Amino acid sequence: MLEKEAKLLNTKRVLFLLVVGAALIFSSRQSELNFPVLLQQGENMVEYVNAYFPPDFSDWDYYFSETVITISMGVWGTLMAAITAVPLSILASNNMCPIWVVQPTRRVLDAMRAINEIVFALIFVVAVGLGPFAGVLALFVNTTGVLGKLFSEAVESIEPGPVEGIRATGASHIQEVIYGVIPQVMPLWTSFTLYRFESNVRSASVLGIVGAGGIGVSLYQSFGSFQYQKVCAILIILVIATGLIDLLSAKVRRWLI
């Protein structure tokens, strides 16, 4: 046991821990972490939060209709992204394509997910005008980058045996993917897509800030006019909607997997 413990504490690992510790200290200073200030301002936070109650549901029917639009944006943004991410993930997988195809594809996916949905929403609002369609396109581009990365990692972790067996029959590369790769990765792809759908509904709720439709428009207007009780009502509706989506996603995941 002592020999095993000694092997765990070698020079490289000690240096690694020191580097990680230094990076954490540096990051804390750059982030200006100051938890005592948070505790000192606790009374102001309580007073501010109290202004949100009781929630004002006088316009609940309008909020409900806008929430439906927000969920619809998440549905189509996720669906379009999942379809597009499938071929891109194959092209970005080291075990499926040569390096000169993999690297450019990965850089494209990096660019898609590195830029926030709100930035894409601003671009598409200029292109297609105000409304939910701009939000759908923004979610589509960003989510394609995320799912493409996750899908490719799933492809790279598959068992090579089934693919090699299909290749031995003289099958084409596309047939290898359809019959050897997709059956292995479909459970993970499904889980990633459903989780991202939940995230997209949340993201879609704030795209209205830049005119991309959905409940975000009402949320932004209520914040701007200091109608915090209406903000509270909108947030409660969003929480309930997200909870229902989570329950539905769990059932769909069990049914498909």
PDB file of C-alpha atoms in Angstrom:
ATOM      1  CA  MET A   1       0.000   0.000   0.000  1.00  0.00           C
ATOM      2  CA  LEU A   2       2.825   2.399   0.855  1.00  0.00           C
ATOM      3  CA  GLU A   3       4.472   1.717  -2.511  1.00  0.00           C
ATOM      4  CA  LYS A   4       1.192   2.425  -4.324  1.00  0.00           C
ATOM      5  CA  GLU A   5       0.707   5.663  -2.403  1.00  0.00           C
ATOM      6  CA  ALA A   6       4.257   6.720  -3.193  1.00  0.00           C
ATOM      7  CA  LYS A   7       3.616   6.198  -6.896  1.00  0.00           C
ATOM      8  CA  LEU A   8       0.597   8.475  -6.721  1.00  0.00           C
ATOM      9  CA  LEU A   9       2.711  11.341  -5.378  1.00  0.00           C
ATOM     10  CA  ASN A  10       5.342  11.817  -8.029  1.00  0.00           C
ATOM     11  CA  THR A  11       7.032  15.042  -9.067  1.00  0.00           C
ATOM     12  CA  LYS A  12       4.831  15.602 -12.133  1.00  0.00           C
ATOM     13  CA  ARG A  13       1.601  15.332 -10.158  1.00  0.00           C
ATOM     14  CA  VAL A  14       2.858  17.650  -7.437  1.00  0.00           C
ATOM     15  CA  LEU A  15       3.845  20.218 -10.058  1.00  0.00           C
ATOM     16  CA  PHE A  16       0.454  19.803 -11.709  1.00  0.00           C
ATOM     17  CA  LEU A  17      -1.335  20.479  -8.416  1.00  0.00           C
ATOM     18  CA  LEU A  18       0.821  23.550  -7.835  1.00  0.00           C
ATOM     19  CA  VAL A  19      -0.001  24.872 -11.315  1.00  0.00           C
ATOM     20  CA  VAL A  20      -3.722  24.265 -10.749  1.00  0.00           C
ATOM     21  CA  GLY A  21      -3.567  26.031  -7.385  1.00  0.00           C
ATOM     22  CA  ALA A  22      -1.759  29.008  -8.894  1.00  0.00           C
ATOM     23  CA  ALA A  23      -4.306  29.167 -11.719  1.00  0.00           C
ATOM     24  CA  LEU A  24      -7.184  29.181  -9.210  1.00  0.00           C
ATOM     25  CA  ILE A  25      -5.593  31.970  -7.174  1.00  0.00           C
ATOM     26  CA  PHE A  26      -4.929  34.018 -10.318  1.00  0.00           C
ATOM     27  CA  SER A  27      -8.497  33.464 -11.552  1.00  0.00           C
ATOM     28  CA  SER A  28      -9.957  34.505  -8.202  1.00  0.00           C
ATOM     29  CA  ARG A  29      -8.066  37.785  -8.333  1.00  0.00           C
ATOM     30  CA  GLN A  30      -9.062  38.427 -11.936  1.00  0.00           C
ATOM     31  CA  SER A  31     -12.687  37.681 -11.023  1.00  0.00           C
ATOM     32  CA  GLU A  32     -12.481  39.989  -7.990  1.00  0.00           C
ATOM     33  CA  LEU A  33     -14.036  37.400  -5.696  1.00  0.00           C
ATOM     34  CA  ASN A  34     -15.193  39.073  -2.493  1.00  0.00           C
ATOM     35  CA  PHE A  35     -17.654  36.939  -0.532  1.00  0.00           C
ATOM     36  CA  PRO A  36     -17.681  39.192   2.574  1.00  0.00           C
ATOM     37  CA  VAL A  37     -19.171  41.973   0.416  1.00  0.00           C
ATOM     38  CA  LEU A  38     -21.922  39.578  -0.618  1.00  0.00           C
ATOM     39  CA  LEU A  39     -22.770  38.936   3.019  1.00  0.00           C
ATOM     40  CA  GLN A  40     -22.603  42.615   3.894  1.00  0.00           C
ATOM     41  CA  GLN A  41     -25.071  43.499   1.141  1.00  0.00           C
ATOM     42  CA  GLY A  42     -27.457  40.732   2.154  1.00  0.00           C
ATOM     43  CA  GLU A  43     -30.072  43.153   3.506  1.00  0.00           C
ATOM     44  CA  ASN A  44     -30.213  45.025   0.190  1.00  0.00           C
ATOM     45  CA  MET A  45     -30.722  41.741  -1.643  1.00  0.00           C
ATOM     46  CA  VAL A  46     -33.576  40.732   0.677  1.00  0.00           C
ATOM     47  CA  GLU A  47     -35.255  44.110   0.173  1.00  0.00           C
ATOM     48  CA  TYR A  48     -34.896  43.819  -3.598  1.00  0.00           C
ATOM     49  CA  VAL A  49     -36.259  40.264  -3.697  1.00  0.00           C
ATOM     50  CA  ASN A  50     -39.231  41.268  -1.554  1.00  0.00           C
ATOM     51  CA  ALA A  51     -40.241  43.701  -4.301  1.00  0.00           C
ATOM     52  CA  TYR A  52     -40.994  40.679  -6.519  1.00  0.00           C
ATOM     53  CA  PHE A  53     -43.796  39.445  -4.276  1.00  0.00           C
ATOM     54  CA  PRO A  54     -46.638  38.858  -4.527  1.00  0.00           C
ATOM     55  CA  PRO A  55     -46.404  37.883  -8.227  1.00  0.00           C
ATOM     56  CA  ASP A  56     -48.804  39.651 -10.580  1.00  0.00           C
ATOM     57  CA  PHE A  57     -50.610  37.109 -12.786  1.00  0.00           C
ATOM     58  CA  SER A  58     -53.127  39.597 -14.170  1.00  0.00           C
ATOM     59  CA  ASP A  59     -51.762  39.019 -17.706  1.00  0.00           C
ATOM     60  CA  TRP A  60     -51.208  35.280 -17.292  1.00  0.00           C
ATOM     61  CA  ASP A  61     -52.947  34.394 -20.570  1.00  0.00           C
ATOM     62  CA  TYR A  62     -50.586  36.644 -22.527  1.00  0.00           C
ATOM     63  CA  TYR A  63     -47.574  35.275 -20.671  1.00  0.00           C
ATOM     64  CA  PHE A  64     -48.767  31.742 -21.404  1.00  0.00           C
ATOM     65  CA  SER A  65     -49.073  32.408 -25.132  1.00  0.00           C
ATOM     66  CA  GLU A  66     -45.610  33.989 -25.192  1.00  0.00           C
ATOM     67  CA  THR A  67     -44.195  31.009 -23.300  1.00  0.00           C
ATOM     68  CA  VAL A  68     -45.661  28.687 -25.932  1.00  0.00           C
ATOM     69  CA  ILE A  69     -43.848  30.741 -28.578  1.00  0.00           C
ATOM     70  CA  THR A  70     -40.635  30.452 -26.563  1.00  0.00           C
ATOM     71  CA  ILE A  71     -40.972  26.662 -26.313  1.00  0.00           C
ATOM     72  CA  SER A  72     -41.706  26.481 -30.047  1.00  0.00           C
ATOM     73  CA  MET A  73     -38.507  28.402 -30.717  1.00  0.00           C
ATOM     74  CA  GLY A  74     -36.614  25.876 -28.616  1.00  0.00           C
ATOM     75  CA  VAL A  75     -38.226  22.948 -30.452  1.00  0.00           C
ATOM     76  CA  TRP A  76     -37.312  24.142 -33.930  1.00  0.00           C
ATOM     77  CA  GLY A  77     -33.906  25.511 -32.982  1.00  0.00           C
ATOM     78  CA  THR A  78     -32.985  22.163 -31.417  1.00  0.00           C
ATOM     79  CA  LEU A  79     -34.496  20.025 -34.193  1.00  0.00           C
ATOM     80  CA  MET A  80     -32.712  21.890 -36.978  1.00  0.00           C
ATOM     81  CA  ALA A  81     -29.458  21.805 -35.020  1.00  0.00           C
ATOM     82  CA  ALA A  82     -29.675  18.069 -34.285  1.00  0.00           C
ATOM     83  CA  ILE A  83     -30.238  17.263 -37.960  1.00  0.00           C
ATOM     84  CA  THR A  84     -27.342  19.468 -39.051  1.00  0.00           C
ATOM     85  CA  ALA A  85     -25.039  18.222 -36.280  1.00  0.00           C
ATOM     86  CA  VAL A  86     -25.233  14.585 -37.419  1.00  0.00           C
ATOM     87  CA  PRO A  87     -23.184  14.924 -40.643  1.00  0.00           C
ATOM     88  CA  LEU A  88     -20.928  17.559 -39.088  1.00  0.00           C
ATOM     89  CA  SER A  89     -20.151  15.266 -36.145  1.00  0.00           C
ATOM     90  CA  ILE A  90     -19.122  12.471 -38.508  1.00  0.00           C
ATOM     91  CA  LEU A  91     -16.828  14.870 -40.371  1.00  0.00           C
ATOM     92  CA  ALA A  92     -15.361  16.020 -37.031  1.00  0.00           C
ATOM     93  CA  SER A  93     -14.553  12.510 -35.747  1.00  0.00           C
ATOM     94  CA  ASN A  94     -10.956  11.300 -35.948  1.00  0.00           C
ATOM     95  CA  ASN A  95     -11.997   7.678 -36.342  1.00  0.00           C
ATOM     96  CA  MET A  96     -14.249   8.408 -39.317  1.00  0.00           C
ATOM     97  CA  CYS A  97     -12.519  11.062 -41.435  1.00  0.00           C
ATOM     98  CA  PRO A  98      -8.953  12.175 -42.268  1.00  0.00           C
ATOM     99  CA  ILE A  99      -7.313  14.965 -40.302  1.00  0.00           C
ATOM    100  CA  TRP A 100      -7.633  17.480 -43.151  1.00  0.00           C
ATOM    101  CA  VAL A 101     -11.422  17.111 -42.929  1.00  0.00           C
ATOM    102  CA  VAL A 102     -11.670  16.817 -39.136  1.00  0.00           C
ATOM    103  CA  GLN A 103      -9.774  19.962 -38.172  1.00  0.00           C
ATOM    104  CA  PRO A 104     -11.615  22.488 -40.421  1.00  0.00           C
ATOM    105  CA  THR A 105     -14.960  21.003 -39.353  1.00  0.00           C
ATOM    106  CA  ARG A 106     -14.035  21.296 -35.693  1.00  0.00           C
ATOM    107  CA  ARG A 107     -13.029  24.918 -36.139  1.00  0.00           C
ATOM    108  CA  VAL A 108     -16.412  25.669 -37.707  1.00  0.00           C
ATOM    109  CA  LEU A 109     -18.150  24.010 -34.756  1.00  0.00           C
ATOM    110  CA  ASP A 110     -15.919  25.980 -32.358  1.00  0.00           C
ATOM    111  CA  ALA A 111     -17.002  29.239 -33.970  1.00  0.00           C
ATOM    112  CA  MET A 112     -20.682  28.284 -33.796  1.00  0.00           C
ATOM    113  CA  ARG A 113     -20.681  27.568 -30.074  1.00  0.00           C
ATOM    114  CA  ALA A 114     -18.164  30.229 -29.053  1.00  0.00           C
ATOM    115  CA  ILE A 115     -20.523  33.056 -30.013  1.00  0.00           C
ATOM    116  CA  ASN A 116     -23.498  33.563 -27.704  1.00  0.00           C
ATOM    117  CA  GLU A 117     -27.062  33.156 -28.945  1.00  0.00           C
ATOM    118  CA  ILE A 118     -27.805  36.821 -28.299  1.00  0.00           C
ATOM    119  CA  VAL A 119     -25.072  37.876 -30.731  1.00  0.00           C
ATOM    120  CA  PHE A 120     -26.472  35.562 -33.382  1.00  0.00           C
ATOM    121  CA  ALA A 121     -29.961  36.889 -32.613  1.00  0.00           C
ATOM    122  CA  LEU A 122     -28.783  40.449 -33.280  1.00  0.00           C
ATOM    123  CA  ILE A 123     -27.394  39.348 -36.635  1.00  0.00           C
ATOM    124  CA  PHE A 124     -30.531  37.485 -37.657  1.00  0.00           C
ATOM    125  CA  VAL A 125     -32.848  40.279 -36.480  1.00  0.00           C
ATOM    126  CA  VAL A 126     -31.119  42.483 -39.037  1.00  0.00           C
ATOM    127  CA  ALA A 127     -31.420  39.741 -41.677  1.00  0.00           C
ATOM    128  CA  VAL A 128     -35.026  38.546 -41.197  1.00  0.00           C
ATOM    129  CA  GLY A 129     -36.538  41.235 -38.973  1.00  0.00           C
ATOM    130  CA  LEU A 130     -37.961  41.204 -35.465  1.00  0.00           C
ATOM    131  CA  GLY A 131     -39.767  38.095 -34.268  1.00  0.00           C
ATOM    132  CA  PRO A 132     -39.336  34.459 -33.226  1.00  0.00           C
ATOM    133  CA  PHE A 133     -37.775  33.352 -36.535  1.00  0.00           C
ATOM    134  CA  ALA A 134     -34.604  35.298 -35.735  1.00  0.00           C
ATOM    135  CA  GLY A 135     -34.504  33.546 -32.354  1.00  0.00           C
ATOM    136  CA  VAL A 136     -34.921  30.120 -33.950  1.00  0.00           C
ATOM    137  CA  LEU A 137     -32.007  30.786 -36.290  1.00  0.00           C
ATOM    138  CA  ALA A 138     -29.828  32.025 -33.426  1.00  0.00           C
ATOM    139  CA  LEU A 139     -30.551  28.902 -31.372  1.00  0.00           C
ATOM    140  CA  PHE A 140     -29.984  26.728 -34.442  1.00  0.00           C
ATOM    141  CA  VAL A 141     -26.480  28.028 -35.133  1.00  0.00           C
ATOM    142  CA  ASN A 142     -25.250  27.958 -31.531  1.00  0.00           C
ATOM    143  CA  THR A 143     -26.810  24.570 -30.769  1.00  0.00           C
ATOM    144  CA  THR A 144     -25.332  23.060 -33.919  1.00  0.00           C
ATOM    145  CA  GLY A 145     -21.887  23.898 -32.587  1.00  0.00           C
ATOM    146  CA  VAL A 146     -22.638  22.352 -29.192  1.00  0.00           C
ATOM    147  CA  LEU A 147     -24.326  19.184 -30.464  1.00  0.00           C
ATOM    148  CA  GLY A 148     -21.747  18.734 -33.216  1.00  0.00           C
ATOM    149  CA  LYS A 149     -19.016  18.644 -30.564  1.00  0.00           C
ATOM    150  CA  LEU A 150     -20.925  16.266 -28.272  1.00  0.00           C
ATOM    151  CA  PHE A 151     -22.017  14.006 -31.124  1.00  0.00           C
ATOM    152  CA  SER A 152     -18.452  13.725 -32.462  1.00  0.00           C
ATOM    153  CA  GLU A 153     -17.130  12.748 -29.021  1.00  0.00           C
ATOM    154  CA  ALA A 154     -19.756  10.004 -28.875  1.00  0.00           C
ATOM    155  CA  VAL A 155     -18.711   8.782 -32.339  1.00  0.00           C
ATOM    156  CA  GLU A 156     -15.052   8.668 -31.315  1.00  0.00           C
ATOM    157  CA  SER A 157     -15.893   6.472 -28.307  1.00  0.00           C
ATOM    158  CA  ILE A 158     -17.707   3.720 -30.257  1.00  0.00           C
ATOM    159  CA  GLU A 159     -16.548   0.106 -30.484  1.00  0.00           C
ATOM    160  CA  PRO A 160     -14.716  -0.339 -33.801  1.00  0.00           C
ATOM    161  CA  GLY A 161     -15.744  -3.981 -34.188  1.00  0.00           C
ATOM    162  CA  PRO A 162     -19.212  -3.469 -35.714  1.00  0.00           C
ATOM    163  CA  VAL A 163     -17.873  -0.866 -38.149  1.00  0.00           C
ATOM    164  CA  GLU A 164     -15.037  -3.136 -39.232  1.00  0.00           C
ATOM    165  CA  GLY A 165     -17.447  -6.028 -39.697  1.00  0.00           C
ATOM    166  CA  ILE A 166     -19.691  -3.936 -41.942  1.00  0.00           C
ATOM    167  CA  ARG A 167     -16.663  -2.673 -43.862  1.00  0.00           C
ATOM    168  CA  ALA A 168     -15.555  -6.290 -44.470  1.00  0.00           C
ATOM    169  CA  THR A 169     -18.787  -6.934 -46.365  1.00  0.00           C
ATOM    170  CA  GLY A 170     -17.818  -4.289 -48.919  1.00  0.00           C
ATOM    171  CA  ALA A 171     -20.244  -1.677 -47.613  1.00  0.00           C
ATOM    172  CA  SER A 172     -19.794   1.977 -48.508  1.00  0.00           C
ATOM    173  CA  HIS A 173     -18.674   4.607 -46.006  1.00  0.00           C
ATOM    174  CA  ILE A 174     -22.234   5.891 -45.650  1.00  0.00           C
ATOM    175  CA  GLN A 175     -23.477   2.375 -44.915  1.00  0.00           C
ATOM    176  CA  GLU A 176     -20.778   2.008 -42.251  1.00  0.00           C
ATOM    177  CA  VAL A 177     -22.111   5.136 -40.579  1.00  0.00           C
ATOM    178  CA  ILE A 178     -25.781   4.139 -40.857  1.00  0.00           C
ATOM    179  CA  TYR A 179     -25.433   0.533 -39.692  1.00  0.00           C
ATOM    180  CA  GLY A 180     -22.239   0.576 -37.607  1.00  0.00           C
ATOM    181  CA  VAL A 181     -22.027   4.011 -35.986  1.00  0.00           C
ATOM    182  CA  ILE A 182     -25.515   5.424 -35.523  1.00  0.00           C
ATOM    183  CA  PRO A 183     -26.959   2.395 -33.638  1.00  0.00           C
ATOM    184  CA  GLN A 184     -24.141   2.707 -31.085  1.00  0.00           C
ATOM    185  CA  VAL A 185     -24.388   6.444 -30.524  1.00  0.00           C
ATOM    186  CA  MET A 186     -28.160   6.966 -30.801  1.00  0.00           C
ATOM    187  CA  PRO A 187     -28.826   6.704 -27.023  1.00  0.00           C
ATOM    188  CA  LEU A 188     -26.188   9.350 -26.259  1.00  0.00           C
ATOM    189  CA  TRP A 189     -27.297  11.542 -29.158  1.00  0.00           C
ATOM    190  CA  THR A 190     -30.872  11.395 -27.863  1.00  0.00           C
ATOM    191  CA  SER A 191     -29.854  12.374 -24.334  1.00  0.00           C
ATOM    192  CA  PHE A 192     -27.702  15.249 -25.593  1.00  0.00           C
ATOM    193  CA  THR A 193     -30.492  16.546 -27.827  1.00  0.00           C
ATOM    194  CA  LEU A 194     -33.150  16.427 -25.117  1.00  0.00           C
ATOM    195  CA  TYR A 195     -30.897  18.155 -22.619  1.00  0.00           C
ATOM    196  CA  ARG A 196     -30.015  20.829 -25.147  1.00  0.00           C
ATOM    197  CA  PHE A 197     -33.720  21.349 -25.857  1.00  0.00           C
ATOM    198  CA  GLU A 198     -34.266  22.212 -22.199  1.00  0.00           C
ATOM    199  CA  SER A 199     -31.330  24.614 -22.342  1.00  0.00           C
ATOM    200  CA  ASN A 200     -32.646  26.212 -25.529  1.00  0.00           C
ATOM    201  CA  VAL A 201     -36.021  26.960 -23.958  1.00  0.00           C
ATOM    202  CA  ARG A 202     -34.159  28.792 -21.224  1.00  0.00           C
ATOM    203  CA  SER A 203     -31.990  30.622 -23.754  1.00  0.00           C
ATOM    204  CA  ALA A 204     -34.999  31.505 -25.909  1.00  0.00           C
ATOM    205  CA  SER A 205     -36.587  33.213 -22.907  1.00  0.00           C
ATOM    206  CA  VAL A 206     -33.967  35.981 -23.021  1.00  0.00           C
ATOM    207  CA  LEU A 207     -33.589  36.391 -26.783  1.00  0.00           C
ATOM    208  CA  GLY A 208     -36.568  38.741 -26.720  1.00  0.00           C
ATOM    209  CA  ILE A 209     -34.242  41.324 -25.178  1.00  0.00           C
ATOM    210  CA  VAL A 210     -32.880  41.944 -28.685  1.00  0.00           C
ATOM    211  CA  GLY A 211     -36.248  41.574 -30.414  1.00  0.00           C
ATOM    212  CA  ALA A 212     -36.066  37.873 -31.235  1.00  0.00           C
ATOM    213  CA  GLY A 213     -39.549  37.087 -29.924  1.00  0.00           C
ATOM    214  CA  GLY A 214     -40.911  34.960 -27.117  1.00  0.00           C
ATOM    215  CA  ILE A 215     -41.509  35.677 -23.457  1.00  0.00           C
ATOM    216  CA  GLY A 216     -38.204  37.540 -23.304  1.00  0.00           C
ATOM    217  CA  VAL A 217     -39.887  40.629 -24.747  1.00  0.00           C
ATOM    218  CA  SER A 218     -42.329  40.826 -21.833  1.00  0.00           C
ATOM    219  CA  LEU A 219     -39.562  39.991 -19.369  1.00  0.00           C
ATOM    220  CA  TYR A 220     -37.363  42.792 -20.664  1.00  0.00           C
ATOM    221  CA  GLN A 221     -40.229  45.304 -20.708  1.00  0.00           C
ATOM    222  CA  SER A 222     -41.235  44.416 -17.141  1.00  0.00           C
ATOM    223  CA  PHE A 223     -37.667  44.805 -15.919  1.00  0.00           C
ATOM    224  CA  GLY A 224     -37.320  48.118 -17.727  1.00  0.00           C
ATOM    225  CA  SER A 225     -40.500  49.504 -16.177  1.00  0.00           C
ATOM    226  CA  PHE A 226     -39.602  48.188 -12.673  1.00  0.00           C
ATOM    227  CA  GLN A 227     -42.701  45.966 -12.597  1.00  0.00           C
ATOM    228  CA  TYR A 228     -40.988  43.321 -10.534  1.00  0.00           C
ATOM    229  CA  GLN A 229     -44.185  41.538  -9.545  1.00  0.00           C
ATOM    230  CA  LYS A 230     -44.890  40.858 -13.224  1.00  0.00           C
ATOM    231  CA  VAL A 231     -41.285  39.716 -13.620  1.00  0.00           C
ATOM    232  CA  CYS A 232     -41.879  37.261 -10.789  1.00  0.00           C
ATOM    233  CA  ALA A 233     -45.003  35.921 -12.500  1.00  0.00           C
ATOM    234  CA  ILE A 234     -43.106  35.417 -15.768  1.00  0.00           C
ATOM    235  CA  LEU A 235     -40.259  33.647 -13.973  1.00  0.00           C
ATOM    236  CA  ILE A 236     -42.684  31.331 -12.181  1.00  0.00           C
ATOM    237  CA  ILE A 237     -44.311  30.412 -15.498  1.00  0.00           C
ATOM    238  CA  LEU A 238     -40.879  29.725 -16.988  1.00  0.00           C
ATOM    239  CA  VAL A 239     -39.905  27.521 -14.039  1.00  0.00           C
ATOM    240  CA  ILE A 240     -43.121  25.533 -14.348  1.00  0.00           C
ATOM    241  CA  ALA A 241     -42.666  25.171 -18.109  1.00  0.00           C
ATOM    242  CA  THR A 242     -39.067  24.010 -17.676  1.00  0.00           C
ATOM    243  CA  GLY A 243     -40.122  21.479 -15.042  1.00  0.00           C
ATOM    244  CA  LEU A 244     -42.812  20.055 -17.324  1.00  0.00           C
ATOM    245  CA  ILE A 245     -40.318  19.850 -20.187  1.00  0.00           C
ATOM    246  CA  ASP A 246     -37.898  18.001 -17.912  1.00  0.00           C
ATOM    247  CA  LEU A 247     -40.554  15.434 -16.975  1.00  0.00           C
ATOM    248  CA  LEU A 248     -41.580  14.972 -20.599  1.00  0.00           C
ATOM    249  CA  SER A 249     -37.944  14.669 -21.708  1.00  0.00           C
ATOM    250  CA  ALA A 250     -37.303  11.971 -19.108  1.00  0.00           C
ATOM    251  CA  LYS A 251     -40.251   9.946 -20.391  1.00  0.00           C
ATOM    252  CA  VAL A 252     -39.186  10.379 -24.016  1.00  0.00           C
ATOM    253  CA  ARG A 253     -35.629   9.387 -23.110  1.00  0.00           C
ATOM    254  CA  ARG A 254     -36.827   6.192 -21.406  1.00  0.00           C
ATOM    255  CA  TRP A 255     -39.093   5.392 -24.359  1.00  0.00           C
ATOM    256  CA  LEU A 256     -36.376   5.871 -26.964  1.00  0.00           C
ATOM    257  CA  ILE A 257     -33.494   4.346 -25.006  1.00  0.00           C
TER     258      ILE A 257
END
